[in-house]
PDB file of C-alpha atoms and ligand atoms in Angstrom:
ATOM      1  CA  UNK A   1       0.000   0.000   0.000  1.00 49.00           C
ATOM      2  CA  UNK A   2       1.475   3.639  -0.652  1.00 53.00           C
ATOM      3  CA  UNK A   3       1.444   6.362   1.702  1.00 55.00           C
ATOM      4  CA  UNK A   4      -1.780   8.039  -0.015  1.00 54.00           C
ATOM      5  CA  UNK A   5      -3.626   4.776   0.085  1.00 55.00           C
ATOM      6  CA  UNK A   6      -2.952   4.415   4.185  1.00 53.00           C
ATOM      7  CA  UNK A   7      -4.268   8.049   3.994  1.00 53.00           C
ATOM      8  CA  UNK A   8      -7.095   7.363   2.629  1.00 51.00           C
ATOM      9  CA  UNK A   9      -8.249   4.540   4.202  1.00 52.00           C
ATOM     10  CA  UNK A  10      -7.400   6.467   7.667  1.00 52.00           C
ATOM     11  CA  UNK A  11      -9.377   9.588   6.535  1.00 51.00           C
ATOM     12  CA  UNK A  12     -12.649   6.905   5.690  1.00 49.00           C
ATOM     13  CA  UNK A  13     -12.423   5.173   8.923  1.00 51.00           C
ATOM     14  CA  UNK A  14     -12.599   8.311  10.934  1.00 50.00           C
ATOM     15  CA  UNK A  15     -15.067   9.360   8.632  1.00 49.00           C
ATOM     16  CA  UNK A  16     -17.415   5.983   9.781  1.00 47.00           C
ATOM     17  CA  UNK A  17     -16.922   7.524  13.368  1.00 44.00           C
ATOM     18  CA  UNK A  18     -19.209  10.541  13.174  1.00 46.00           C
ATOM     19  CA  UNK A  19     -22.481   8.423  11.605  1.00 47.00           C
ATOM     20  CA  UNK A  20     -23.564   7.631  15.151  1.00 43.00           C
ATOM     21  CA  UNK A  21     -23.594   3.915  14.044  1.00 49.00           C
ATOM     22  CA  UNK A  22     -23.278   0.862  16.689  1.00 50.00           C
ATOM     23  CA  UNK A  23     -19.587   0.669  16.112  1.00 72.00           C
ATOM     24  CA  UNK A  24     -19.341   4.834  16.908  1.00 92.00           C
ATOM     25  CA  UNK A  25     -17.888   6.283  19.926  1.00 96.00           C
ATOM     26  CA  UNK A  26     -20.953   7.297  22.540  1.00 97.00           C
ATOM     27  CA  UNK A  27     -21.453  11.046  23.261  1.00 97.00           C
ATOM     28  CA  UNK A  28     -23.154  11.412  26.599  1.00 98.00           C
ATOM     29  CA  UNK A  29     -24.348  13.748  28.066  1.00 98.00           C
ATOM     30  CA  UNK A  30     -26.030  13.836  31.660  1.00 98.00           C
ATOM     31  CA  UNK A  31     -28.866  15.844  32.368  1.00 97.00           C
ATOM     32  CA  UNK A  32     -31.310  17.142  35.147  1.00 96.00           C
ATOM     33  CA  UNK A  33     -29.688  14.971  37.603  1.00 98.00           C
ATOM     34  CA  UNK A  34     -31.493  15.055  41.271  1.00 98.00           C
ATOM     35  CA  UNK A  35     -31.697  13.877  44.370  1.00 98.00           C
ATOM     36  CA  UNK A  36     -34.842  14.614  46.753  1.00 97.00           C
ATOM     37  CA  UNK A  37     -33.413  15.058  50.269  1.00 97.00           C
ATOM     38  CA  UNK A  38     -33.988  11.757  52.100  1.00 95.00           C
ATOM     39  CA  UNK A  39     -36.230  11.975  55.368  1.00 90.00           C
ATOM     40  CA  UNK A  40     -34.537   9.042  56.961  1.00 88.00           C
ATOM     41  CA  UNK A  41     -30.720   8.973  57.643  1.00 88.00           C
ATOM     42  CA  UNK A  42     -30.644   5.036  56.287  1.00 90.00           C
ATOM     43  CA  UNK A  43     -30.851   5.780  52.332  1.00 95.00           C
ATOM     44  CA  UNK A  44     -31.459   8.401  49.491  1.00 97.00           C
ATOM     45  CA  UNK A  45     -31.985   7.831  46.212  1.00 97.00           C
ATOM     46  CA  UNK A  46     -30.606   9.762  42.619  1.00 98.00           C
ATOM     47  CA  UNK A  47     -32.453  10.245  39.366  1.00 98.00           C
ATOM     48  CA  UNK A  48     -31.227  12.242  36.045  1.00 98.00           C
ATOM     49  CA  UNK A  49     -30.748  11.447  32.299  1.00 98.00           C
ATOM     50  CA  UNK A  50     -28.157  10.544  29.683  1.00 98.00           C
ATOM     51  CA  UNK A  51     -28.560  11.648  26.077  1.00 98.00           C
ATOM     52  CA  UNK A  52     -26.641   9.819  23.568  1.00 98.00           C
ATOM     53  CA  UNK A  53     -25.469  11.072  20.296  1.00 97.00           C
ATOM     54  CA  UNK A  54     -22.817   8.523  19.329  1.00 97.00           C
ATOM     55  CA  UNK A  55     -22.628   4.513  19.575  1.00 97.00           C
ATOM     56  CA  UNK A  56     -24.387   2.344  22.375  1.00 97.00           C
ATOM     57  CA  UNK A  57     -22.813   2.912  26.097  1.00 98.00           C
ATOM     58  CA  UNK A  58     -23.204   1.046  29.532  1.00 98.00           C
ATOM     59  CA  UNK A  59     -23.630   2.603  32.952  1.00 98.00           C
ATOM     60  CA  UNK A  60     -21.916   0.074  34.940  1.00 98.00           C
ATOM     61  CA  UNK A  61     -21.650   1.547  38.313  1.00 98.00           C
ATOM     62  CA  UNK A  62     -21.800   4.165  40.589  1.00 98.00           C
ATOM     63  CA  UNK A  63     -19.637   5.994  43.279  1.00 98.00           C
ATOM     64  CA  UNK A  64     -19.671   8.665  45.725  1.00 98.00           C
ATOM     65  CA  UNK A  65     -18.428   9.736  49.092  1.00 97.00           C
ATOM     66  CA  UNK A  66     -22.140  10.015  50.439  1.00 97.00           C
ATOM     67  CA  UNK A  67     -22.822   6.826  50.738  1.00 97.00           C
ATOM     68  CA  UNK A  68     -20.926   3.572  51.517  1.00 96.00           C
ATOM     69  CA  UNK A  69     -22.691   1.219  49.527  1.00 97.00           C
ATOM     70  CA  UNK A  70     -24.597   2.300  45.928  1.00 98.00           C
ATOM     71  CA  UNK A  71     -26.433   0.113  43.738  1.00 98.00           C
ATOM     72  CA  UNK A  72     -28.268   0.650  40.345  1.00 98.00           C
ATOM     73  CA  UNK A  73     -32.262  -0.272  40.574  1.00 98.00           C
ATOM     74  CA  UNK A  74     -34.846  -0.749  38.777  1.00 97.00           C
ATOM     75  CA  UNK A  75     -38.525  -1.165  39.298  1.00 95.00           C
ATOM     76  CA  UNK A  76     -41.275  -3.383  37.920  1.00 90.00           C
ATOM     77  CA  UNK A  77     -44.811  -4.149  38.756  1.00 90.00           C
ATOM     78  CA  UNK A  78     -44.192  -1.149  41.514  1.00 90.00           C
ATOM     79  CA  UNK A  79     -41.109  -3.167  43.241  1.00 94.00           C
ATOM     80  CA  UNK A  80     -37.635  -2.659  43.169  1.00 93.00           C
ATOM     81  CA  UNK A  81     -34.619  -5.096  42.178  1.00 96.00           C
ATOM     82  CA  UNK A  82     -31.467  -4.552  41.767  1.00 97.00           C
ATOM     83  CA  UNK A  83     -29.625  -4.007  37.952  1.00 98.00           C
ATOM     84  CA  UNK A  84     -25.855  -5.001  37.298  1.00 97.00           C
ATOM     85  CA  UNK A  85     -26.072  -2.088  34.446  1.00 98.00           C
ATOM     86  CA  UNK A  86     -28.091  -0.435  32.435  1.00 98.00           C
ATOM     87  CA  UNK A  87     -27.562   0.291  28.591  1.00 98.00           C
ATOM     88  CA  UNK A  88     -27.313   3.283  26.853  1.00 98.00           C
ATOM     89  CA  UNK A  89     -28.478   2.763  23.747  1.00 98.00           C
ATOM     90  CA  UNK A  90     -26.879   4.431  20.750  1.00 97.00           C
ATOM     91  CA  UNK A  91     -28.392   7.628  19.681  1.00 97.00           C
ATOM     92  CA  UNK A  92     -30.993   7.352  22.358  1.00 97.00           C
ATOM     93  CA  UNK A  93     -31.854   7.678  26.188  1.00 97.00           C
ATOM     94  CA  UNK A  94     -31.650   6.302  29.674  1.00 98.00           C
ATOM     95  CA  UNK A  95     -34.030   7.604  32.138  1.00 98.00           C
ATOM     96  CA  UNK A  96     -33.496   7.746  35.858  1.00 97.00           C
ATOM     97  CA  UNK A  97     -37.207   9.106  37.266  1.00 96.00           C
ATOM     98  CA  UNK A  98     -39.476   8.909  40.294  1.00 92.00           C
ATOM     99  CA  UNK A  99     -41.190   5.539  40.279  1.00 92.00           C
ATOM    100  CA  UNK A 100     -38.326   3.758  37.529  1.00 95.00           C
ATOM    101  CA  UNK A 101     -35.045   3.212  37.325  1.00 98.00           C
ATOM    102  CA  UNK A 102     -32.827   4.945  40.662  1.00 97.00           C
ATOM    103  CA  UNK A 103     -29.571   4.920  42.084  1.00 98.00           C
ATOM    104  CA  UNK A 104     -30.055   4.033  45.500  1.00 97.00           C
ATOM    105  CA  UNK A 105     -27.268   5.183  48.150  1.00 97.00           C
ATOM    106  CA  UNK A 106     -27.373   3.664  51.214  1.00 97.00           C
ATOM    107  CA  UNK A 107     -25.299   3.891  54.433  1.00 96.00           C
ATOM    108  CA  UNK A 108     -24.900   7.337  54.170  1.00 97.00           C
ATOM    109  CA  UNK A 109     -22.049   8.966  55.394  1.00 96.00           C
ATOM    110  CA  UNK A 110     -23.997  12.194  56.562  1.00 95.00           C
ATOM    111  CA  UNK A 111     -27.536  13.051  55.924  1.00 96.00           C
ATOM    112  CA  UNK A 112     -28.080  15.597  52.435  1.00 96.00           C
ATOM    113  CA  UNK A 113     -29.987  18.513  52.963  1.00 96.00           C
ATOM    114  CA  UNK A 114     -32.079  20.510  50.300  1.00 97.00           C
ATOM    115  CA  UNK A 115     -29.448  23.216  48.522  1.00 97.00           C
ATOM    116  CA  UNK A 116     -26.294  21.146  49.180  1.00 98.00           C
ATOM    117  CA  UNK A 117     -25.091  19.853  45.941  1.00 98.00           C
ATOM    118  CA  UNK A 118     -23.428  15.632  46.178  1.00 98.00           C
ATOM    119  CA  UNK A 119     -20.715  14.728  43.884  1.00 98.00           C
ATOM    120  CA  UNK A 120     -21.544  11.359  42.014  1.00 98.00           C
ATOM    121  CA  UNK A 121     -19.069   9.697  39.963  1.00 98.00           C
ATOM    122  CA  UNK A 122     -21.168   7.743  36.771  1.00 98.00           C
ATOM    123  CA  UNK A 123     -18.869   4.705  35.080  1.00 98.00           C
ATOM    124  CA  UNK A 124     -19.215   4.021  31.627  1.00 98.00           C
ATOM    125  CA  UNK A 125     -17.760   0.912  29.867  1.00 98.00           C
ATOM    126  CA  UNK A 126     -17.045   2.896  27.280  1.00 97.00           C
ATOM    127  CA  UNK A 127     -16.848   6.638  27.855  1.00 97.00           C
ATOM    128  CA  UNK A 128     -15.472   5.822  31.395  1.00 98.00           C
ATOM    129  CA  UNK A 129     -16.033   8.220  34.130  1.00 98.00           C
ATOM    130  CA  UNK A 130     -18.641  11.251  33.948  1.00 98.00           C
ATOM    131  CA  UNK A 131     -18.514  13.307  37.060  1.00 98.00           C
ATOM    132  CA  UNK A 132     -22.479  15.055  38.314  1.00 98.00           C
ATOM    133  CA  UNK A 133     -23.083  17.548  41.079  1.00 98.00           C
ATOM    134  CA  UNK A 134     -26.472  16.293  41.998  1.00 98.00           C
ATOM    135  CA  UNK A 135     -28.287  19.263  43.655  1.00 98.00           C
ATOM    136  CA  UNK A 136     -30.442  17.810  46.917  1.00 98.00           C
ATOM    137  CA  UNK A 137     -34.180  18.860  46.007  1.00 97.00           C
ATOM    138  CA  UNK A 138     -37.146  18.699  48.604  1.00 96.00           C
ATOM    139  CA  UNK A 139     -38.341  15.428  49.330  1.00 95.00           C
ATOM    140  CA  UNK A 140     -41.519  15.786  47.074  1.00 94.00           C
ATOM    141  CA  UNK A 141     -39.651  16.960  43.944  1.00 94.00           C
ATOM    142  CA  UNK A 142     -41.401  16.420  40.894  1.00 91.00           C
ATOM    143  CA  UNK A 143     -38.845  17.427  37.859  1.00 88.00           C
ATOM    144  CA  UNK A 144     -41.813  18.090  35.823  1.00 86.00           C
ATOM    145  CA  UNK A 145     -43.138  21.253  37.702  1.00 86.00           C
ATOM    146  CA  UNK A 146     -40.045  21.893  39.289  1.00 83.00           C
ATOM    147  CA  UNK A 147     -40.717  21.876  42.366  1.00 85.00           C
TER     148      UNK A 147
HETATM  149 CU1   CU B 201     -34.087   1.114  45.164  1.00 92.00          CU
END
């Protein structure tokens, strides 16, 4: 192969990149992230959403200082149970909402209150690490209205 033929075959392949196929990189982005401020000091839970404008993603975990153990949940047929990871899929959505899928923190190393902002590491298999400062909302919070 000559040195334009590498070229071009370089210049395609990055080209295959940007068509948000299966095989693209993911672009995520993480939105309206919130936590309503527990009532009990035993657990709290986290809720916000990731936009994807690139190839398929997987939230495997979760981190933070707040809390000493975190675990992803979903619920179905109004109970919860616990997820391994959730997908991202390409070019779409993952919700976290009120009544679905949550992050639950539990053994909380101090008690949130409404105002204070928690840092919570998200860990993509792909994209690795995306870093959220949740802001603590009332304990009713309804994203929808706002308040
Ligand atoms: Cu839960």
């Amino acid at each position: 192969m000559t040195a334009t033929a590498i070229g071009t075959a370089l210049a395609l392949a990055a080209c295959g990149g940007q068509g948000g196929s299966s095989s693209a990189e993911p672009r995520l982005k993480v939105t309206s992230s919130y936590m309503p401020a527990p009532v009990t000091n035993d657990m709290a839970a986290g809720f916000f959403t990731v936009t994807n404008s690139g190839g398929a993603d997987t939230l495997i975990s979760v981190t933070s200082s707040l809390a000493g153990d975190i675990t992803l949940h979903s619920t179905k047929n109004g109970e919860m149970e616990e997820e391994k990871s959730f997908a991202v899929p390409a070019d779409g959505r993952l919700d976290f909402a009120s009544g679905g899928n949550h992050v639950m923190f539990e053994k909380l190393t101090h008690k949130p209150k409404q105002g204070e902002k928690v840092t919570v590491r998200l860990h993509f298999a792909k994209s690795g690490t995306v870093t959220v400062e949740m802001p603590v909302k009332s304990p009713t919070y309804n994203p929808e209205t706002g308040h």
